[in-house]
Amino acid sequence: TYEKFWLAAAMALIVGFILTITYGTVGIGVAMVDDSGETINPENINDHPKFSSPGVEQVGENEYDVYIQVVQFAFLPTEVEVPANSTVNLHLTSRDVIHSYSVVGTNANTMVIPGEVAEVTVNVDEPKEYGVICTEYCGSGHHNMEGKLTVV
Ligand code: CUA
């Protein structure tokens, strides 16, 4: 009977782990995190068809492309607003040093490297305001890098 107890305890632990993992993706789910393979010259970002005017662009019924430039020490644009129940493709690049784009309280987090385009796809459901921070030390203003991802 002790065996049964420990078996039950082990099962409860496993279920607990699964719930924890699942909970982490509630509210904002990351469908895919990868590097698009696209390269970009940081000097010529403003010649890029999309990064030259960063922001939100609707590309499907419930799908949006978002282009964000990351610099010392800001996300441009600082605030991004997307509709609830949509798929959001974030495209990020840096104009100077390595930064990150990390949506607080979710697993949406990517390094943003000069010369490369980082892509993160997130599925947003309910209206909510998310903070965005940089988690790669990038200089004296690192701790002041703040952005916002608002689901409306
Ligand atoms: Cu940008 Cu730390």
PDB file of C-alpha atoms and ligand atoms in Angstrom, residues 70-73 75 97-100 134-139 141-143 145, ligand 1:
ATOM      1  CA  VAL A  70      15.419  47.792 -31.696  1.00  0.00           C
ATOM      2  CA  VAL A  71      18.055  50.350 -30.732  1.00  0.00           C
ATOM      3  CA  GLN A  72      19.952  51.586 -27.681  1.00  0.00           C
ATOM      4  CA  PHE A  73      17.665  52.027 -25.758  1.00  0.00           C
ATOM      5  CA  PHE A  75      11.807  49.482 -29.202  1.00  0.00           C
ATOM      6  CA  VAL A  97      24.108  45.899 -30.568  1.00  0.00           C
ATOM      7  CA  ILE A  98      22.480  42.653 -29.426  1.00  0.00           C
ATOM      8  CA  HIS A  99      19.177  43.181 -27.612  1.00  0.00           C
ATOM      9  CA  SER A 100      16.187  40.978 -26.927  1.00  0.00           C
ATOM     10  CA  CYS A 134      15.227  43.662 -23.191  1.00  0.00           C
ATOM     11  CA  THR A 135      16.958  40.775 -21.428  1.00  0.00           C
ATOM     12  CA  GLU A 136      20.376  41.079 -23.116  1.00  0.00           C
ATOM     13  CA  TYR A 137      22.715  43.577 -21.469  1.00  0.00           C
ATOM     14  CA  CYS A 138      23.145  46.260 -24.124  1.00  0.00           C
ATOM     15  CA  GLY A 139      24.653  49.253 -22.353  1.00  0.00           C
ATOM     16  CA  GLY A 141      20.292  52.299 -20.717  1.00  0.00           C
ATOM     17  CA  HIS A 142      19.564  48.562 -20.818  1.00  0.00           C
ATOM     18  CA  HIS A 143      17.253  48.648 -17.795  1.00  0.00           C
ATOM     19  CA  MET A 145      14.238  49.570 -22.400  1.00  0.00           C
TER      20      MET A 145
HETATM   21 CU1  CUA B   1      18.644  46.380 -25.116  1.00  0.00          CU
HETATM   22 CU2  CUA B   1      19.344  45.399 -23.101  1.00  0.00          CU
END
